[in-house]
Amino acid sequence: MVSKSRWKLLAMLALVLVVMVWYSISREDRYIELFYFPIPEKKEPCLQGEAESKASKLFGNYSRDQPIFLRLEDYFWVKTPSAYELPYGTKGSEDLLLRVLAITSSSIPKNIQSLRCRRCVVVGNGHRLRNSSLGDAINKYDVVIRLNNAPVAGYEGDVGSKTTMRLFYPESAHFDPKVENNPDTLLVLVAFKAMDFHWIETILSDKKRVRKGFWKQPPLIWDVNPKQIRILNPFFMEIAADKLLSLPMQQPRKIKQVMMGSQA
Ligand SMILES: *[C@@H]1O[C@H](CO)[C@@H](O)[C@H](O)[C@H]1NC(C)=O
Ligand SMILES: *[C@@H]1O[C@H](CO)[C@@H](O)[C@H](O)[C@H]1NC(C)=O
């Protein structure tokens, strides 16, 4: 059950990312139409700002100031205050996060950054992709996003071979990150708990591994270049949970304390 709800959250999150980074050509406000953008047959002109206006309708203009990946500079001098703990914010995990950000990166690759139109696709992990022959269509997108340990090797004809980003958390990481990814794939950690930052730190800095605190044993050795690792901004988890899935949001602790204090 834990795994299922995480998957749902992650999938919604991936859809949010699509809106954030892609210009769109759809018409309605309903999610399916909102998030489904067929590749046009002919090259159509890029509609500048359309994804942005759609995104701001959904989450307000605030989202424009939010980087997709967490950045060291936001945690180094000024500790960015966050109302929520993981997975919806960084409250209480700042020190661990700082150490992780110091050895990873937050940049968007130049070849994506420089595109005027960024067309993205999220490739799900469902069985219906089998024998779909969608591989070539998927590879045509500028940004191909995959989730968790979705297999690619051996299924290229159906799921494509390009992986621009792979969103994962420790328990969902493939034991060999080189097998299903391209050499330049960004491995985007979606942290659900402070232990997830601790896990990546011990892997990348070769510190003593932690084995407790996970619902499934994550890899203890993970052969990856730290510069390929990105940390997803938990703001997008908050948006996916709150605005798209309408999950009950955990109250910021401060409010809880004030309420308890006033009762006492
Ligand atoms: C977002 O900004 C645009 C202009 O930049 C403005 O027209 C719009 O009302 C703003 N929306 C919100 C929700 O603040
Ligand atoms: C996919 O195609 C192969 C070869 O035609 C067939 O053997 C297999 O059963 C198909 N699988 C599915 C899930 O349709």
GROMACS .gro file of C-alpha atoms and ligand atoms in nm:
model
  292
    1MET     CA    1   0.000   0.000   0.000
    2VAL     CA    2   0.282   0.233   0.088
    3SER     CA    3   0.440   0.159  -0.243
    4LYS     CA    4   0.115   0.213  -0.433
    5SER     CA    5   0.043   0.554  -0.285
    6ARG     CA    6   0.401   0.660  -0.348
    7TRP     CA    7   0.372   0.552  -0.705
    8LYS     CA    8   0.056   0.755  -0.746
    9LEU     CA    9   0.216   1.060  -0.595
   10LEU     CA   10   0.523   1.016  -0.810
   11ALA     CA   11   0.316   0.977  -1.123
   12MET     CA   12   0.117   1.291  -1.048
   13LEU     CA   13   0.439   1.468  -0.973
   14ALA     CA   14   0.580   1.371  -1.308
   15LEU     CA   15   0.272   1.520  -1.470
   16VAL     CA   16   0.327   1.841  -1.280
   17LEU     CA   17   0.682   1.851  -1.408
   18VAL     CA   18   0.557   1.816  -1.761
   19VAL     CA   19   0.342   2.122  -1.721
   20MET     CA   20   0.628   2.311  -1.566
   21VAL     CA   21   0.874   2.246  -1.844
   22TRP     CA   22   0.664   2.208  -2.152
   23TYR     CA   23   0.462   2.433  -2.375
   24SER     CA   24   0.129   2.282  -2.457
   25ILE     CA   25  -0.140   2.276  -2.716
   26SER     CA   26  -0.436   2.144  -2.522
   27ARG     CA   27  -0.759   2.326  -2.454
   28GLU     CA   28  -0.943   2.229  -2.139
   29ASP     CA   29  -0.885   2.243  -1.767
   30ARG     CA   30  -0.956   1.877  -1.699
   31TYR     CA   31  -0.642   1.690  -1.602
   32ILE     CA   32  -0.639   1.439  -1.882
   33GLU     CA   33  -0.664   1.703  -2.147
   34LEU     CA   34  -0.450   1.934  -1.943
   35PHE     CA   35  -0.166   1.690  -1.934
   36TYR     CA   36  -0.204   1.507  -2.262
   37PHE     CA   37  -0.020   1.674  -2.544
   38PRO     CA   38  -0.003   1.470  -2.862
   39ILE     CA   39   0.301   1.532  -3.078
   40PRO     CA   40   0.174   1.742  -3.369
   41GLU     CA   41   0.216   1.591  -3.714
   42LYS     CA   42   0.346   1.915  -3.856
   43LYS     CA   43   0.591   2.143  -3.681
   44GLU     CA   44   0.368   2.400  -3.514
   45PRO     CA   45   0.490   2.736  -3.392
   46CYS     CA   46   0.591   2.741  -3.028
   47LEU     CA   47   0.322   2.905  -2.818
   48GLN     CA   48   0.538   3.094  -2.573
   49GLY     CA   49   0.413   3.106  -2.217
   50GLU     CA   50   0.121   2.867  -2.258
   51ALA     CA   51   0.246   2.607  -2.011
   52GLU     CA   52   0.331   2.884  -1.771
   53SER     CA   53  -0.018   3.030  -1.775
   54LYS     CA   54  -0.166   2.684  -1.736
   55ALA     CA   55   0.065   2.607  -1.446
   56SER     CA   56  -0.009   2.936  -1.272
   57LYS     CA   57  -0.383   2.863  -1.299
   58LEU     CA   58  -0.321   2.541  -1.114
   59PHE     CA   59  -0.069   2.651  -0.853
   60GLY     CA   60  -0.057   3.030  -0.862
   61ASN     CA   61   0.232   3.246  -0.969
   62TYR     CA   62   0.439   3.134  -0.674
   63SER     CA   63   0.552   2.830  -0.872
   64ARG     CA   64   0.749   3.049  -1.113
   65ASP     CA   65   1.001   3.125  -0.839
   66GLN     CA   66   1.048   2.759  -0.755
   67PRO     CA   67   1.342   2.581  -0.915
   68ILE     CA   68   1.273   2.225  -1.024
   69PHE     CA   69   1.584   2.098  -0.844
   70LEU     CA   70   1.703   2.211  -0.502
   71ARG     CA   71   2.009   2.436  -0.515
   72LEU     CA   72   2.300   2.460  -0.276
   73GLU     CA   73   2.291   2.841  -0.274
   74ASP     CA   74   1.939   2.834  -0.131
   75TYR     CA   75   2.057   2.640   0.174
   76PHE     CA   76   2.410   2.764   0.225
   77TRP     CA   77   2.387   3.123   0.348
   78VAL     CA   78   2.020   3.159   0.417
   79LYS     CA   79   1.833   2.854   0.533
   80THR     CA   80   1.528   2.852   0.315
   81PRO     CA   81   1.241   2.819   0.558
   82SER     CA   82   0.995   2.550   0.470
   83ALA     CA   83   0.654   2.502   0.630
   84TYR     CA   84   0.653   2.126   0.576
   85GLU     CA   85   0.872   1.831   0.653
   86LEU     CA   86   0.950   1.574   0.382
   87PRO     CA   87   0.807   1.479   0.143
   88TYR     CA   88   0.638   1.820   0.108
   89GLY     CA   89   0.920   2.041   0.236
   90THR     CA   90   1.271   2.037   0.379
   91LYS     CA   91   1.191   2.143   0.734
   92GLY     CA   92   1.422   1.966   0.978
   93SER     CA   93   1.635   1.804   0.703
   94GLU     CA   94   1.835   2.114   0.609
   95ASP     CA   95   2.171   2.000   0.744
   96LEU     CA   96   2.158   1.662   0.573
   97LEU     CA   97   2.036   1.827   0.258
   98LEU     CA   98   2.318   2.080   0.263
   99ARG     CA   99   2.572   1.799   0.266
  100VAL     CA  100   2.399   1.625  -0.023
  101LEU     CA  101   2.369   1.943  -0.230
  102ALA     CA  102   2.739   2.011  -0.177
  103ILE     CA  103   2.833   1.695  -0.367
  104THR     CA  104   2.554   1.683  -0.627
  105SER     CA  105   2.429   1.935  -0.883
  106SER     CA  106   2.119   2.138  -0.961
  107SER     CA  107   2.181   2.249  -1.317
  108ILE     CA  108   1.954   2.184  -1.612
  109PRO     CA  109   2.157   2.040  -1.902
  110LYS     CA  110   2.247   2.305  -2.162
  111ASN     CA  111   2.095   2.109  -2.449
  112ILE     CA  112   1.756   2.125  -2.275
  113GLN     CA  113   1.791   2.473  -2.131
  114SER     CA  114   1.866   2.616  -2.473
  115LEU     CA  115   1.551   2.478  -2.639
  116ARG     CA  116   1.283   2.735  -2.707
  117CYS     CA  117   1.016   2.468  -2.698
  118ARG     CA  118   1.065   2.177  -2.463
  119ARG     CA  119   0.839   1.889  -2.544
  120CYS     CA  120   0.826   1.634  -2.264
  121VAL     CA  121   0.675   1.294  -2.215
  122VAL     CA  122   0.629   1.086  -1.903
  123VAL     CA  123   0.657   0.717  -1.981
  124GLY     CA  124   0.456   0.516  -1.733
  125ASN     CA  125   0.537   0.166  -1.615
  126GLY     CA  126   0.214  -0.003  -1.722
  127HIS     CA  127   0.192  -0.333  -1.902
  128ARG     CA  128  -0.008  -0.177  -2.185
  129LEU     CA  129   0.312  -0.036  -2.333
  130ARG     CA  130   0.413  -0.391  -2.422
  131ASN     CA  131   0.405  -0.439  -2.800
  132SER     CA  132   0.287  -0.081  -2.843
  133SER     CA  133   0.571   0.009  -3.084
  134LEU     CA  134   0.573   0.360  -2.936
  135GLY     CA  135   0.950   0.367  -2.896
  136ASP     CA  136   1.024   0.593  -3.193
  137ALA     CA  137   0.745   0.836  -3.099
  138ILE     CA  138   0.874   0.855  -2.743
  139ASN     CA  139   1.233   0.915  -2.854
  140LYS     CA  140   1.121   1.222  -3.052
  141TYR     CA  141   1.040   1.417  -2.737
  142ASP     CA  142   1.304   1.655  -2.605
  143VAL     CA  143   1.264   1.538  -2.247
  144VAL     CA  144   1.176   1.178  -2.164
  145ILE     CA  145   1.089   1.121  -1.798
  146ARG     CA  146   1.076   0.774  -1.646
  147LEU     CA  147   0.981   0.661  -1.299
  148ASN     CA  148   1.148   0.430  -1.050
  149ASN     CA  149   1.311   0.120  -1.198
  150ALA     CA  150   1.106   0.106  -1.520
  151PRO     CA  151   1.290  -0.124  -1.760
  152VAL     CA  152   1.418   0.003  -2.093
  153ALA     CA  153   1.679  -0.252  -2.201
  154GLY     CA  154   1.515  -0.507  -2.427
  155TYR     CA  155   1.194  -0.303  -2.466
  156GLU     CA  156   1.329  -0.009  -2.670
  157GLY     CA  157   1.081  -0.063  -2.952
  158ASP     CA  158   0.791  -0.011  -2.712
  159VAL     CA  159   0.923   0.238  -2.455
  160GLY     CA  160   1.203   0.418  -2.644
  161SER     CA  161   1.568   0.433  -2.550
  162LYS     CA  162   1.606   0.792  -2.437
  163THR     CA  163   1.588   0.877  -2.068
  164THR     CA  164   1.643   1.242  -1.986
  165MET     CA  165   1.537   1.211  -1.624
  166ARG     CA  166   1.452   0.924  -1.398
  167LEU     CA  167   1.261   1.002  -1.081
  168PHE     CA  168   1.329   0.760  -0.798
  169TYR     CA  169   1.351   0.714  -0.423
  170PRO     CA  170   1.596   0.478  -0.251
  171GLU     CA  171   1.359   0.182  -0.230
  172SER     CA  172   1.269   0.214  -0.599
  173ALA     CA  173   1.624   0.255  -0.731
  174HIS     CA  174   1.755  -0.001  -0.976
  175PHE     CA  175   2.056  -0.175  -0.826
  176ASP     CA  176   2.268  -0.084  -1.127
  177PRO     CA  177   2.188   0.272  -1.240
  178LYS     CA  178   2.379   0.218  -1.565
  179VAL     CA  179   2.159  -0.064  -1.693
  180GLU     CA  180   1.834   0.118  -1.776
  181ASN     CA  181   1.965   0.473  -1.828
  182ASN     CA  182   2.174   0.673  -2.077
  183PRO     CA  183   2.519   0.795  -1.970
  184ASP     CA  184   2.381   1.149  -1.925
  185THR     CA  185   2.046   1.062  -1.763
  186LEU     CA  186   1.964   1.285  -1.466
  187LEU     CA  187   1.881   1.076  -1.161
  188VAL     CA  188   1.628   1.279  -0.969
  189LEU     CA  189   1.589   1.183  -0.605
  190VAL     CA  190   1.236   1.230  -0.476
  191ALA     CA  191   1.290   1.231  -0.101
  192PHE     CA  192   1.007   1.101   0.119
  193LYS     CA  193   1.203   1.111   0.446
  194ALA     CA  194   1.529   1.243   0.591
  195MET     CA  195   1.679   0.893   0.563
  196ASP     CA  196   1.660   0.927   0.186
  197PHE     CA  197   1.908   1.216   0.196
  198HIS     CA  198   2.120   1.018   0.438
  199TRP     CA  199   2.117   0.720   0.201
  200ILE     CA  200   2.239   0.920  -0.099
  201GLU     CA  201   2.505   1.090   0.112
  202THR     CA  202   2.648   0.760   0.238
  203ILE     CA  203   2.650   0.621  -0.117
  204LEU     CA  204   2.817   0.922  -0.277
  205SER     CA  205   3.065   0.995   0.002
  206ASP     CA  206   3.127   0.627   0.073
  207LYS     CA  207   3.033   0.660   0.438
  208LYS     CA  208   2.903   0.386   0.661
  209ARG     CA  209   2.576   0.263   0.511
  210VAL     CA  210   2.249   0.266   0.696
  211ARG     CA  211   2.033  -0.041   0.670
  212LYS     CA  212   1.742   0.049   0.894
  213GLY     CA  213   1.461   0.290   0.822
  214PHE     CA  214   1.361   0.169   0.478
  215TRP     CA  215   1.060  -0.041   0.387
  216LYS     CA  216   1.272  -0.226   0.132
  217GLN     CA  217   1.648  -0.252   0.129
  218PRO     CA  218   1.786   0.009  -0.113
  219PRO     CA  219   2.119  -0.046  -0.290
  220LEU     CA  220   2.426  -0.027  -0.065
  221ILE     CA  221   2.659   0.026  -0.359
  222TRP     CA  222   2.542   0.247  -0.640
  223ASP     CA  223   2.781   0.322  -0.923
  224VAL     CA  224   2.680   0.673  -1.023
  225ASN     CA  225   2.843   1.007  -1.097
  226PRO     CA  226   2.731   1.253  -0.824
  227LYS     CA  227   2.701   1.526  -1.088
  228GLN     CA  228   2.412   1.333  -1.245
  229ILE     CA  229   2.211   1.339  -0.923
  230ARG     CA  230   1.943   1.603  -0.872
  231ILE     CA  231   1.719   1.659  -0.571
  232LEU     CA  232   1.362   1.733  -0.665
  233ASN     CA  233   1.222   2.046  -0.503
  234PRO     CA  234   0.962   1.914  -0.253
  235PHE     CA  235   0.740   2.208  -0.349
  236PHE     CA  236   0.625   1.996  -0.643
  237MET     CA  237   0.536   1.711  -0.407
  238GLU     CA  238   0.328   1.956  -0.209
  239ILE     CA  239   0.152   2.072  -0.524
  240ALA     CA  240   0.094   1.718  -0.651
  241ALA     CA  241  -0.045   1.602  -0.317
  242ASP     CA  242  -0.245   1.910  -0.228
  243LYS     CA  243  -0.370   2.051  -0.558
  244LEU     CA  244  -0.391   1.741  -0.776
  245LEU     CA  245  -0.460   1.450  -0.542
  246SER     CA  246  -0.624   1.653  -0.261
  247LEU     CA  247  -0.445   1.443   0.000
  248PRO     CA  248  -0.480   1.563   0.359
  249MET     CA  249  -0.171   1.774   0.413
  250GLN     CA  250   0.019   1.726   0.732
  251GLN     CA  251  -0.009   2.042   0.941
  252PRO     CA  252   0.310   2.241   0.971
  253ARG     CA  253   0.452   2.157   1.313
  254LYS     CA  254   0.460   2.519   1.419
  255ILE     CA  255   0.082   2.547   1.398
  256LYS     CA  256   0.043   2.222   1.592
  257GLN     CA  257   0.271   2.352   1.864
  258VAL     CA  258   0.085   2.681   1.887
  259MET     CA  259  -0.243   2.494   1.915
  260MET     CA  260  -0.108   2.262   2.182
  261GLY     CA  261   0.043   2.557   2.362
  262SER     CA  262  -0.284   2.741   2.373
  263GLN     CA  263  -0.456   2.430   2.514
  264ALA     CA  264  -0.198   2.390   2.787
  265LIG     C1  265  -0.013   3.590  -1.210
  265LIG     O1  266   0.054   3.693  -1.280
  265LIG     C2  267  -0.017   3.745  -1.389
  265LIG     C3  268   0.070   3.848  -1.457
  265LIG     O2  269   0.204   3.819  -1.443
  265LIG     C4  270  -0.149   3.807  -1.338
  265LIG     O3  271  -0.225   3.856  -1.447
  265LIG     C5  272  -0.228   3.704  -1.261
  265LIG     O4  273  -0.342   3.763  -1.205
  265LIG     C6  274  -0.144   3.642  -1.151
  265LIG     N1  275  -0.217   3.532  -1.089
  265LIG     C7  276  -0.215   3.508  -0.958
  265LIG     C8  277  -0.295   3.391  -0.911
  265LIG     O5  278  -0.154   3.578  -0.879
  266LIG     C1  279   0.393  -0.927  -2.788
  266LIG     O1  280   0.425  -0.975  -2.915
  266LIG     C2  281   0.485  -1.104  -2.913
  266LIG     C3  282   0.525  -1.139  -3.055
  266LIG     O2  283   0.424  -1.110  -3.147
  266LIG     C4  284   0.385  -1.204  -2.854
  266LIG     O3  285   0.445  -1.331  -2.847
  266LIG     C5  286   0.348  -1.159  -2.714
  266LIG     O4  287   0.250  -1.244  -2.660
  266LIG     C6  288   0.296  -1.016  -2.715
  266LIG     N1  289   0.276  -0.974  -2.578
  266LIG     C7  290   0.169  -0.904  -2.538
  266LIG     C8  291   0.162  -0.871  -2.393
  266LIG     O5  292   0.081  -0.869  -2.613
   0.00000   0.00000   0.00000
